[in-house]
Coordinates of C-alpha atoms in Angstrom, one line a residue:
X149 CA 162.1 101.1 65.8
X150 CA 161.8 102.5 62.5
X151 CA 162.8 106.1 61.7
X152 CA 159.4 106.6 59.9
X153 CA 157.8 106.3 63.2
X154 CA 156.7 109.3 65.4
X155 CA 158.6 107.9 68.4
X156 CA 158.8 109.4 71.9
X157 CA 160.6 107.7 74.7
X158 CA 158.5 106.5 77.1
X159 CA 159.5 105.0 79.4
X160 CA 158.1 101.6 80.3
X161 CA 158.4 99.0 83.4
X162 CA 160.8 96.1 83.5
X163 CA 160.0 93.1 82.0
X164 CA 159.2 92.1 85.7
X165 CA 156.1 94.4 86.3
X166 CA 154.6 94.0 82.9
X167 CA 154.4 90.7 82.8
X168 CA 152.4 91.0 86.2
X169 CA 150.2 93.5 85.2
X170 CA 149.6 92.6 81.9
X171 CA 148.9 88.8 81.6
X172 CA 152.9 87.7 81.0
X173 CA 153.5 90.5 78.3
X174 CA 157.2 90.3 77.4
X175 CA 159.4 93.3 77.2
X176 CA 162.7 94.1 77.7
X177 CA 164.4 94.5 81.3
X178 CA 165.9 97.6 80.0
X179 CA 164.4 101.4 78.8
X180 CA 162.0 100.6 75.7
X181 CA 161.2 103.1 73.3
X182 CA 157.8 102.5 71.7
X183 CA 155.6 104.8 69.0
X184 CA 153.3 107.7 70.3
X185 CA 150.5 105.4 68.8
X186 CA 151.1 102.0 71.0
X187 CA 152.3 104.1 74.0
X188 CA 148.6 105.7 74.0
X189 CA 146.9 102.2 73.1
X190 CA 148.5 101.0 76.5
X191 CA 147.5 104.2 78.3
X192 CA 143.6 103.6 76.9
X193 CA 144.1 99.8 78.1
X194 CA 143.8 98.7 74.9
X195 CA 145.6 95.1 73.9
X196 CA 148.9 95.0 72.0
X197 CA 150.0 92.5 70.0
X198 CA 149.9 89.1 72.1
X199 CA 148.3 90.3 74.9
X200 CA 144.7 88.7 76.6
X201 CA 143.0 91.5 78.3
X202 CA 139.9 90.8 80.5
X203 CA 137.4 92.1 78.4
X204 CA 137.6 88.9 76.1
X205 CA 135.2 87.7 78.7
X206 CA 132.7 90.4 77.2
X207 CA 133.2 90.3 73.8
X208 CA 135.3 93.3 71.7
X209 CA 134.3 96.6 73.6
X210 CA 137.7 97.7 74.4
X211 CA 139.1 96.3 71.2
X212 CA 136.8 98.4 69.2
X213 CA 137.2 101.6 70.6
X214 CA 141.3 100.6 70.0
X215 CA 140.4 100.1 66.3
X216 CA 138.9 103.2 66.0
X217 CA 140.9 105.9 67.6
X218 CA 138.9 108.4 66.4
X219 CA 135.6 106.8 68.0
X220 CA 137.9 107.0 71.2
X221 CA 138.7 110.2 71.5
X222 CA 135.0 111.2 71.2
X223 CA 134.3 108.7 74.2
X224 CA 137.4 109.9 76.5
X225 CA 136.0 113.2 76.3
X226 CA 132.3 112.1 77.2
X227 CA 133.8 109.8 80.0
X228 CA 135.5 112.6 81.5
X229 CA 133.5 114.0 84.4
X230 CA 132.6 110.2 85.2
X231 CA 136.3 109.5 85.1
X232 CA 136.8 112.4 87.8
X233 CA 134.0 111.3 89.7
X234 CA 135.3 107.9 89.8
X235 CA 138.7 109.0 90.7
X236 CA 137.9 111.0 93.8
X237 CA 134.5 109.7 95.2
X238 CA 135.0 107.6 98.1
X239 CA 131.8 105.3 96.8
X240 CA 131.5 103.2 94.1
X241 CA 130.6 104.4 91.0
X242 CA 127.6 101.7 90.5
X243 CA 125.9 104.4 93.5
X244 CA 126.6 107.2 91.2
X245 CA 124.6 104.7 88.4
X246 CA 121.3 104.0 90.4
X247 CA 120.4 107.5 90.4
X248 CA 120.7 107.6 86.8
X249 CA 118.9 104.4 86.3
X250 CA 116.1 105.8 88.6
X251 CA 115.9 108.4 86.0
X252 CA 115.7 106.2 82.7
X253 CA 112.9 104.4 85.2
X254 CA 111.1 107.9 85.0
X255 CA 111.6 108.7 81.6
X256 CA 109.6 105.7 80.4
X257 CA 106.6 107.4 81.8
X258 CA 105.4 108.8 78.3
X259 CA 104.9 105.0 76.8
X260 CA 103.5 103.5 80.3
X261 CA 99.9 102.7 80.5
X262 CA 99.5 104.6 83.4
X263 CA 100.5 107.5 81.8
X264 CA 99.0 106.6 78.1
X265 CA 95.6 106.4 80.4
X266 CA 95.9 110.5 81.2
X267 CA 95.7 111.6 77.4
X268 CA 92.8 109.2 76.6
X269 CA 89.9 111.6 77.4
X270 CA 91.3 113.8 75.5
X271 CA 92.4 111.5 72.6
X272 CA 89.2 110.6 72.4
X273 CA 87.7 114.0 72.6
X274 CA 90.1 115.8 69.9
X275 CA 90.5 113.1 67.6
X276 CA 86.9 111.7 67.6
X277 CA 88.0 108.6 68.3
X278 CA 85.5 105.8 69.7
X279 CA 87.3 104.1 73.1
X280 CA 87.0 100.3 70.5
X281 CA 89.1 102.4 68.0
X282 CA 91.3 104.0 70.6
X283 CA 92.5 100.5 72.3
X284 CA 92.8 99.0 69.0
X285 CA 95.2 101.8 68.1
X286 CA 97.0 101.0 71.3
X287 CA 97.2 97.3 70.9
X288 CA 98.2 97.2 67.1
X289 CA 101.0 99.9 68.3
X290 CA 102.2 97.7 71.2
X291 CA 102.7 94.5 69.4
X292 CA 104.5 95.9 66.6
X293 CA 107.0 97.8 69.1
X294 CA 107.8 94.5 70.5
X295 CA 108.8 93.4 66.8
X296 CA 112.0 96.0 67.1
X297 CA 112.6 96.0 70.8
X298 CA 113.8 92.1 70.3
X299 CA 117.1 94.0 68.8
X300 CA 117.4 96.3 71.7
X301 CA 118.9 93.9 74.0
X302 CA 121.4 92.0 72.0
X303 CA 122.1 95.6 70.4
X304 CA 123.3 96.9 74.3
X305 CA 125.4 93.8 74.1
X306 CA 127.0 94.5 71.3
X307 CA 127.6 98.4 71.4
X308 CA 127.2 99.2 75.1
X309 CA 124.3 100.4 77.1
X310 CA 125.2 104.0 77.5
X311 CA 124.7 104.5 73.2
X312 CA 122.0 102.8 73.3
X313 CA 120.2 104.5 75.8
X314 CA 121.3 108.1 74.3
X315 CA 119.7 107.0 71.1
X316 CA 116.5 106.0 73.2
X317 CA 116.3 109.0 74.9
X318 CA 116.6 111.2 71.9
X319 CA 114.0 109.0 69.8
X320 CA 111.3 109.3 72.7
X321 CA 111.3 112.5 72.6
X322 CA 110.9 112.8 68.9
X323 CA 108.1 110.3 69.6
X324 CA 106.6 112.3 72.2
X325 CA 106.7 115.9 69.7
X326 CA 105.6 113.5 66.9
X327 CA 102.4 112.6 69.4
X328 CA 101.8 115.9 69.5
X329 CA 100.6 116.5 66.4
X330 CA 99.0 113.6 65.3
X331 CA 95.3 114.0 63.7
X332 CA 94.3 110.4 62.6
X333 CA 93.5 106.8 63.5
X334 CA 97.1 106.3 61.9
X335 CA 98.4 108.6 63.3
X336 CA 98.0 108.2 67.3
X337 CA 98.8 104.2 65.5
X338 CA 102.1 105.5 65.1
X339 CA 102.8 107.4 68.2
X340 CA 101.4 104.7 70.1
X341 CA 103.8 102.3 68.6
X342 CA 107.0 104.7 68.8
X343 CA 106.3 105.6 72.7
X344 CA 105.7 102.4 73.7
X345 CA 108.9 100.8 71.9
X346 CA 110.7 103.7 72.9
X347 CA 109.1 104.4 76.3
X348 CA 107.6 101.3 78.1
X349 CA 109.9 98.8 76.1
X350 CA 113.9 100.0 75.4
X351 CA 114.1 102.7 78.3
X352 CA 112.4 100.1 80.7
X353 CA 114.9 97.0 79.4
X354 CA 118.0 99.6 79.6
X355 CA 117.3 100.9 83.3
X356 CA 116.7 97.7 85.0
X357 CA 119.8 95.9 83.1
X358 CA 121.5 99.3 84.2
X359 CA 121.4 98.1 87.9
X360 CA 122.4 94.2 86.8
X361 CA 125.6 95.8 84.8
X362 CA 126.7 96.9 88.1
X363 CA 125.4 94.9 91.1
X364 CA 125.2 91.2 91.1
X365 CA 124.8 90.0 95.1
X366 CA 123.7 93.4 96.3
X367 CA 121.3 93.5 93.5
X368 CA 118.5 92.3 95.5
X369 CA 118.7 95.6 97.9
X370 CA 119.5 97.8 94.6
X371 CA 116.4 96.9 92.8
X372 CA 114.3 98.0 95.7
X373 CA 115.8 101.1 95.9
X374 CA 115.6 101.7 92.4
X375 CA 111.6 101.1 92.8
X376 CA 111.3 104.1 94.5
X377 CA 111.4 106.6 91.4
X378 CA 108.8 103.9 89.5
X379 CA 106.2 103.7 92.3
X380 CA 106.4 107.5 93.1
X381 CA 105.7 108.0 89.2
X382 CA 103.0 105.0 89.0
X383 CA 101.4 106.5 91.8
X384 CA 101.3 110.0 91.0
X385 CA 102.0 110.5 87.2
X386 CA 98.2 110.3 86.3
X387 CA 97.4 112.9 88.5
X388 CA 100.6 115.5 87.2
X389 CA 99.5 114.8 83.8
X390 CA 96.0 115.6 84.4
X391 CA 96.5 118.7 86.0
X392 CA 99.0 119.2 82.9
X393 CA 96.8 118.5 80.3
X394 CA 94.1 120.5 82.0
X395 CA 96.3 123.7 82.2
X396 CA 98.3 123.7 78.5
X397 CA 96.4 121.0 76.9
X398 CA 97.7 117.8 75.7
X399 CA 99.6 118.8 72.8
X400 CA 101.6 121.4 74.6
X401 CA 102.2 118.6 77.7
X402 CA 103.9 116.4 75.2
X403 CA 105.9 119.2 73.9
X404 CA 107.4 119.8 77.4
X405 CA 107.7 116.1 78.3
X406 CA 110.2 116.3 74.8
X407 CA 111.9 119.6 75.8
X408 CA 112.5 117.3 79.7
X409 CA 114.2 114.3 78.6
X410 CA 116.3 116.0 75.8
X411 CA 117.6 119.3 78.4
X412 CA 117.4 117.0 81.3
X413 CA 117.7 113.5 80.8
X414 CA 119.7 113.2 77.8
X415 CA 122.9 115.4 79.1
X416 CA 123.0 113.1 82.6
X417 CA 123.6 109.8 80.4
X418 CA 125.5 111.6 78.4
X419 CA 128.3 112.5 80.4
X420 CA 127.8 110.2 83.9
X421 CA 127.0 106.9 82.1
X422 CA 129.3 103.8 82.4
X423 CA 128.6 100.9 80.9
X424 CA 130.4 98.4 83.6
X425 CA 132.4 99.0 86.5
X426 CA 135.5 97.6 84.6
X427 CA 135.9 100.0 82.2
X428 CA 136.3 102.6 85.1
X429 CA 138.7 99.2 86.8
X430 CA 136.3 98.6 89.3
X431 CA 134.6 95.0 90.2
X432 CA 130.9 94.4 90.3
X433 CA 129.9 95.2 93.5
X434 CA 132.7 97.2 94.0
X435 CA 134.4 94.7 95.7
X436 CA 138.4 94.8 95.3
X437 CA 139.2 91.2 93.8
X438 CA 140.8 89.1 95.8
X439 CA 144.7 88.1 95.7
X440 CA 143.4 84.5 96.9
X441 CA 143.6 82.3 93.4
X442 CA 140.5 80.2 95.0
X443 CA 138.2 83.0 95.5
X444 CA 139.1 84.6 92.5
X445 CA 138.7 81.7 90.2
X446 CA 134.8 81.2 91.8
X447 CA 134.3 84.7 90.9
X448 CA 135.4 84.3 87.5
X449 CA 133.1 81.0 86.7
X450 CA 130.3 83.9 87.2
X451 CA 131.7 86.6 84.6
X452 CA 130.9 84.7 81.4
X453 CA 127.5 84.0 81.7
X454 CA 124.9 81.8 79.3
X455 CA 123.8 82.8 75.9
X456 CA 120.0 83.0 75.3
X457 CA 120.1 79.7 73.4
X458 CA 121.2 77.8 76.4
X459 CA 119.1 79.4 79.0
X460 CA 116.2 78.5 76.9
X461 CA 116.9 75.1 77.3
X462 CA 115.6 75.8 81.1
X463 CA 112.2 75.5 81.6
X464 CA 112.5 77.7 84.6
X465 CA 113.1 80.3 82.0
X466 CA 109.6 79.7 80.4
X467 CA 107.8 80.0 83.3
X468 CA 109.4 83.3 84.3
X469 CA 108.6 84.4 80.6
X470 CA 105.3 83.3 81.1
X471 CA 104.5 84.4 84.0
X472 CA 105.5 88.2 83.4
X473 CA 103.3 88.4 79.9
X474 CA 100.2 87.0 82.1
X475 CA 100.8 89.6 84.5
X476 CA 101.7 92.4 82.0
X477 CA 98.5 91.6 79.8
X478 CA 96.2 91.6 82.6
X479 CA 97.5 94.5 84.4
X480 CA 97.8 96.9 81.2
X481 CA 94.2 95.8 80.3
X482 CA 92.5 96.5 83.9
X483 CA 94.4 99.9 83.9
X484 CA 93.4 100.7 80.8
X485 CA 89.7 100.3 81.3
X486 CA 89.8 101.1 85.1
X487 CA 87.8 104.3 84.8
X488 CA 84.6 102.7 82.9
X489 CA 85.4 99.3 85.0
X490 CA 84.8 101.7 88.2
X491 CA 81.8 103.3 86.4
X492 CA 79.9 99.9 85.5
X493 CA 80.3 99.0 89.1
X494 CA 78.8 102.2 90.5
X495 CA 82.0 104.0 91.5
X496 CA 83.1 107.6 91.2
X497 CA 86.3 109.0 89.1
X498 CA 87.9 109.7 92.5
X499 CA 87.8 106.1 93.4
X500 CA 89.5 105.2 90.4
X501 CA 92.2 107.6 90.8
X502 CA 92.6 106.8 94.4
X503 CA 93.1 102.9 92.9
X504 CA 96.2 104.3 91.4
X505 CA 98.0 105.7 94.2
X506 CA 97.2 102.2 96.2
X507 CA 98.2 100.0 93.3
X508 CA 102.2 102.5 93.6
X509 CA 102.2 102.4 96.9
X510 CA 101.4 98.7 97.6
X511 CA 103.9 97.7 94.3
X512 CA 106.5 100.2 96.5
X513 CA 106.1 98.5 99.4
X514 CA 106.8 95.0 97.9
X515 CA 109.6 95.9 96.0
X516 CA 111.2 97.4 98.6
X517 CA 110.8 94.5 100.7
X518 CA 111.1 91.9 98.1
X519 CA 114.8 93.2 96.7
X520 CA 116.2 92.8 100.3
X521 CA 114.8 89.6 100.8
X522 CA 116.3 88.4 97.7
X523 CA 119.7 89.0 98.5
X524 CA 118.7 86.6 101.5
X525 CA 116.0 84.3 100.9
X526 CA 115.4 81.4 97.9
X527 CA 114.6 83.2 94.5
X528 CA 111.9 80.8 93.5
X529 CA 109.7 81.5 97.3
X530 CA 109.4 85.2 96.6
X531 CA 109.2 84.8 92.9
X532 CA 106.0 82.1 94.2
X533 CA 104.2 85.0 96.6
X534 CA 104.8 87.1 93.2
X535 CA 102.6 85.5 90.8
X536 CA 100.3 84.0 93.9
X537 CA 99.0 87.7 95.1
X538 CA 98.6 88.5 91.2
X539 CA 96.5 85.9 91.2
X540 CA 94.5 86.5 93.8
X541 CA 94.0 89.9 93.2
X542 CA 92.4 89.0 89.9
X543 CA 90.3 86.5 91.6
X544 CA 88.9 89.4 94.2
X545 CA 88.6 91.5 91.7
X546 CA 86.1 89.2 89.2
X547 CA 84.3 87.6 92.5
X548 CA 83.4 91.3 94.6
X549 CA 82.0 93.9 92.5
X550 CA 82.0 96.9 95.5
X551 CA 84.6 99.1 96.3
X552 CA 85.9 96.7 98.8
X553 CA 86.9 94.3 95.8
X554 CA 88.5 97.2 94.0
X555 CA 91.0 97.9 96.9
X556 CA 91.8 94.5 98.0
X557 CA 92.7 94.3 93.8
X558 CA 94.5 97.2 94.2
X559 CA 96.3 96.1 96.8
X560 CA 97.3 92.7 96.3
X561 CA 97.9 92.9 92.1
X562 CA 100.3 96.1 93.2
X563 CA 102.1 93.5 96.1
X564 CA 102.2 91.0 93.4
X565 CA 103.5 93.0 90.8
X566 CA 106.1 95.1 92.8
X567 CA 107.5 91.8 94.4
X568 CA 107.5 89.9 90.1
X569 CA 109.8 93.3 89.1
X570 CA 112.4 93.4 91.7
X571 CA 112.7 89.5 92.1
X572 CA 112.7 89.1 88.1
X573 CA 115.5 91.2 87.6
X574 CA 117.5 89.6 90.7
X575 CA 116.7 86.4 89.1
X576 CA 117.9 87.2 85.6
X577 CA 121.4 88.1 86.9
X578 CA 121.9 85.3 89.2
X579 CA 120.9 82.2 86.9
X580 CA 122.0 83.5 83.7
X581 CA 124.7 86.2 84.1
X582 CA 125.4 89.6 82.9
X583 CA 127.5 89.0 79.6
X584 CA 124.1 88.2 77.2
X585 CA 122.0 90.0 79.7
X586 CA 120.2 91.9 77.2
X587 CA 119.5 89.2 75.0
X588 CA 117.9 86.8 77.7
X589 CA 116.2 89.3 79.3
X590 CA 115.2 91.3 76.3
X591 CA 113.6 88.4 75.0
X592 CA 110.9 87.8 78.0
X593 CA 110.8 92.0 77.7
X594 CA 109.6 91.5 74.0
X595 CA 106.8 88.9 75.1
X596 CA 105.8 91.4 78.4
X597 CA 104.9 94.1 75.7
X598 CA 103.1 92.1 73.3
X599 CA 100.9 91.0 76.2
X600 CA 100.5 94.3 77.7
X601 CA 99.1 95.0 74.1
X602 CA 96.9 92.2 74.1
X603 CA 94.9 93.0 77.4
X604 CA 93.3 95.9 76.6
X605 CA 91.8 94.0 73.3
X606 CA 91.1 91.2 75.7
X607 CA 88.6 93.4 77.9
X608 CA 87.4 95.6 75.4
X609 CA 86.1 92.2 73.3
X610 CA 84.5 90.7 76.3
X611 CA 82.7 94.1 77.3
X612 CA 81.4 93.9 73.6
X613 CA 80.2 90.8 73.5
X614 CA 78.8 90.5 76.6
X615 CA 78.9 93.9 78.3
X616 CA 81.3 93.3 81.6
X617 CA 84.5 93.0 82.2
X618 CA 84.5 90.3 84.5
X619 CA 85.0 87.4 82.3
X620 CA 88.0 88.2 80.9
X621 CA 89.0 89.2 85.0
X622 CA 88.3 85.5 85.2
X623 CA 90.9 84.7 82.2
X624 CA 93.4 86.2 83.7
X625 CA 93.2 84.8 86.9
X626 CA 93.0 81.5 85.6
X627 CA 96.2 81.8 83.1
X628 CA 97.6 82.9 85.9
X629 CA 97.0 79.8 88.7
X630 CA 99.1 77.5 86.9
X631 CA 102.2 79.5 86.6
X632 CA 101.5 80.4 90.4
X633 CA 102.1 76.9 91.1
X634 CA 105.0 76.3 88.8
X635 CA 106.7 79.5 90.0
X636 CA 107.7 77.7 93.4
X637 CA 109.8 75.0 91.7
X638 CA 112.0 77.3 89.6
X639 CA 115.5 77.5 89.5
X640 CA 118.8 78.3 87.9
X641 CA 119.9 76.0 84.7
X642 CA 121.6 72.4 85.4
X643 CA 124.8 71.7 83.8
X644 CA 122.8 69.3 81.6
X645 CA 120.2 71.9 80.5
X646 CA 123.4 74.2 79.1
X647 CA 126.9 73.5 76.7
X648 CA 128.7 75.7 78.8
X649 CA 128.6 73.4 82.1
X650 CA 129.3 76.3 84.6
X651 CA 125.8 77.0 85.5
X652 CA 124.5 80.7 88.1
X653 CA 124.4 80.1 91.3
X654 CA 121.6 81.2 93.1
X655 CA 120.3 82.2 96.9

């Protein structure tokens, strides 16, 4: 060792135990001395010269943060507390993580239709904004924030989830202080565009793919519990924001929702988020790996996963695409218009609010029961009674104009659509993997907002050109029959259909 080196004499294991626990790294049998600089690169788990460390299977994380000490310190002391946690709590940490993922769930609220739908009286009332000018507003806004989002999920690949979502976090509720103060066509254009980029597209992507970073075959039974926070807020936001709006008015309710997810929100990710269970040196699942070569080799074949060009080489991967922009674009445009929908058919405001709390507790019901069963039943069966209730709520919907027809809707588009969310994610992890999760399923994300955006114009151009809603009901239903049909044949990618010949297993 050179003099000109800050050495301290640490004192490393034989040549014996560091070949064992770091991939055949060899030292000498005797006392080493090494540099205060490499000696801390080990302790950080970072690769030395020669040396294959696991999370080549993920790309250059680790690597990285050992390039950039600086950059490493800053992340030791954020990682802290979770460290500590991790260290003493019997659980696993990916428990610790559904809570917080339940939360980034929540905090999507401002740029969700349902809760868009609470400000539009009083959009249209402040601004003197006609309800045509209004959706087009909201339309133009979400197709352009699925333009950007398309970089959101590669970009969590690439830099980690946990920056990415402070970044998020911090931008929606700029968004949400920059909504309060707009005054213009442009300008609720604008906010419309940032919350639902911000809100209904990143935040969404980042707390499902939360739950995938951590769970693969418990996912099933983690996605329903993680439907809990979404169906409570679906049900119930409306109502909160209402009262909210009433009380403060809706400038000052934005202002608050801001102040919430930067005091409240914002310090949780902050300092509890992981990205992945091994950079705490846990497993996925928290299951210890096994000292059985066999068994761990099977598990490894899982760890790489497909990129986004070889998945879409699976037409099961269209049809899932597919089938979730159908859904999204005829749910977001039935929402939207649900209060004058309810008024053309003779119905009161309180039926249409009480539509809302059956839609979140009907979507809670099937996701509850529909991320257990996915951990135990085939993926393409429940993916199948997804899109087939979707589609025959549409079809109830269009053919019974009474308030009968509203509820059955209500309740079979809320099954429908609780069962597509939790078996969707399920199915993203199990026949495509977690290492380009965010570009695969960020890419069927980006197509779900752009046709959330599209339904509202859809129904708003029918009611204008011939005054009901009920033909474009009947568009929807019948996009939607033919992926019902295809949905039951899906499946995960055939070593033919992908370069990488190690294709997800499935249930």
């Amino acid at each position: 060792m050179q003099k000109s080196f800050d050495v301290s004499k640490s004192y490393l294991w034989s040549s014996q135990a560091v070949g064992a626990a770091h991939g055949g790294l060899w030292l000498p049998s005797k006392v080493a001395q090494t540099s205060t600089i490499e000696g801390q690169r080990m302790q950080m788990g970072c690769p030395i010269e020669g040396h294959l460390t696991r999370a080549s299977l993920f790309g250059n994380r680790e690597s990285e943060s050992c390039r950039f000490p600086f950059r490493q310190t800053a992340s030791l002391s954020m990682n802290f507390l979770s460290d500590q946690i991790a260290k003493r709590s019997p659980v696993f940490y990916g428990y610790w993580m559904l809570p917080l993922a339940m939360l980034l769930q929540v905090g999507s609220s401002p740029g969700q239709t349902f809760a868009v739908s609470a400000f539009t009286p009083a959009l249209l009332a402040s601004l003197n904004l006609t309800q045509s000018r209004l959706g087009l507003a909201y339309m133009l806004g979400t197709l352009f924030a699925a333009i950007p989002l398309a970089s959101v999920g590669p970009a969590s690949d690439r830099i980690g989830l946990k920056r990415i979502a402070c970044l998020v976090i911090l931008g929606l509720a700029g968004a949400c202080l920059f909504a309060s103060s707009v005054t213009s066509f442009l300008g609720v254009f604008a906010a419309f565009f940032l919350l639902r980029f911000l809100g209904q597209g990143s935040m969404s992507l980042l707390s499902n793919n939360t739950t995938a970073m951590w769970f693969r075959h418990r996912i099933g039974r983690v996605s329903a519990l993680l439907s809990i926070g979404s169906a409570i807020v679906f049900a119930w936001a409306p109502d909160w924001l209402s009262t909210a709006i009433e009380t403060i008015g809706w400038r000052s309710t934005y202002r608050w929702i801001a102040f919430l997810l930067v005091s409240c929100l914002f310090p949780l990710v902050l300092l509890l988020y992981r990205n992945r269970p091994e950079d705490l040196g846990q497993s996925v699942d928290g299951v210890v790996p096994s000292d059985d070569p066999t068994k761990a080799a099977l598990a490894d074949v899982e760890l790489p996963g497909l990129a986004l060009s070889e998945a879409m080489r699976s037409p099961s991967y269209y049809v899932i695409g597919f089938s979730n922009i159908v859904w999204a674009m005829a749910g977001t445009g039935v929402l939207f218009y649900l209060f004058p929908l309810c008024t053309e058919r003779g119905m009161e405001a309180q039926d249409a609010k009480a539509l809302f709390k059956v839609l979140g507790m009907s979507m809670l019901a099937a996701q509850l029961f529909g991320g257990v069963l996915s951990d135990f039943l085939k993926l393409n069966r429940l993916f199948g009674i997804g899109t087939s209730l979707v589609a025959a709520g549409l079809i109830w919907l269009a053919c019974d104009p009474t308030l009968l027809g509203a509820r059955g809707f209500a309740v079979l588009f809320g099954a429908g659509q609780g069962m597509l969310v939790s078996v969707t994610g399920v199915i993203m992890v199990r026949f495509y993997g977690r290492r380009h999760l965010g570009s695969i399923r960020g890419a069927i994300w980006c197509g779900t907002v752009a046709g959330s955006g599209c339904g509202p114009l859809v129904m708003g151009t029918f009611m204008d050109q011939v005054g009901a809603y009920d033909p474009a009901i009947y568009c929807f239903a019948i996009a939607m029959l033919p992926l019902a049909i295809a949905a039951w044949f899906i499946g995960p990618p055939l070593q033919s259909e992908t370069t990488s010949g190690q294709p997800a297993t499935a249930n």
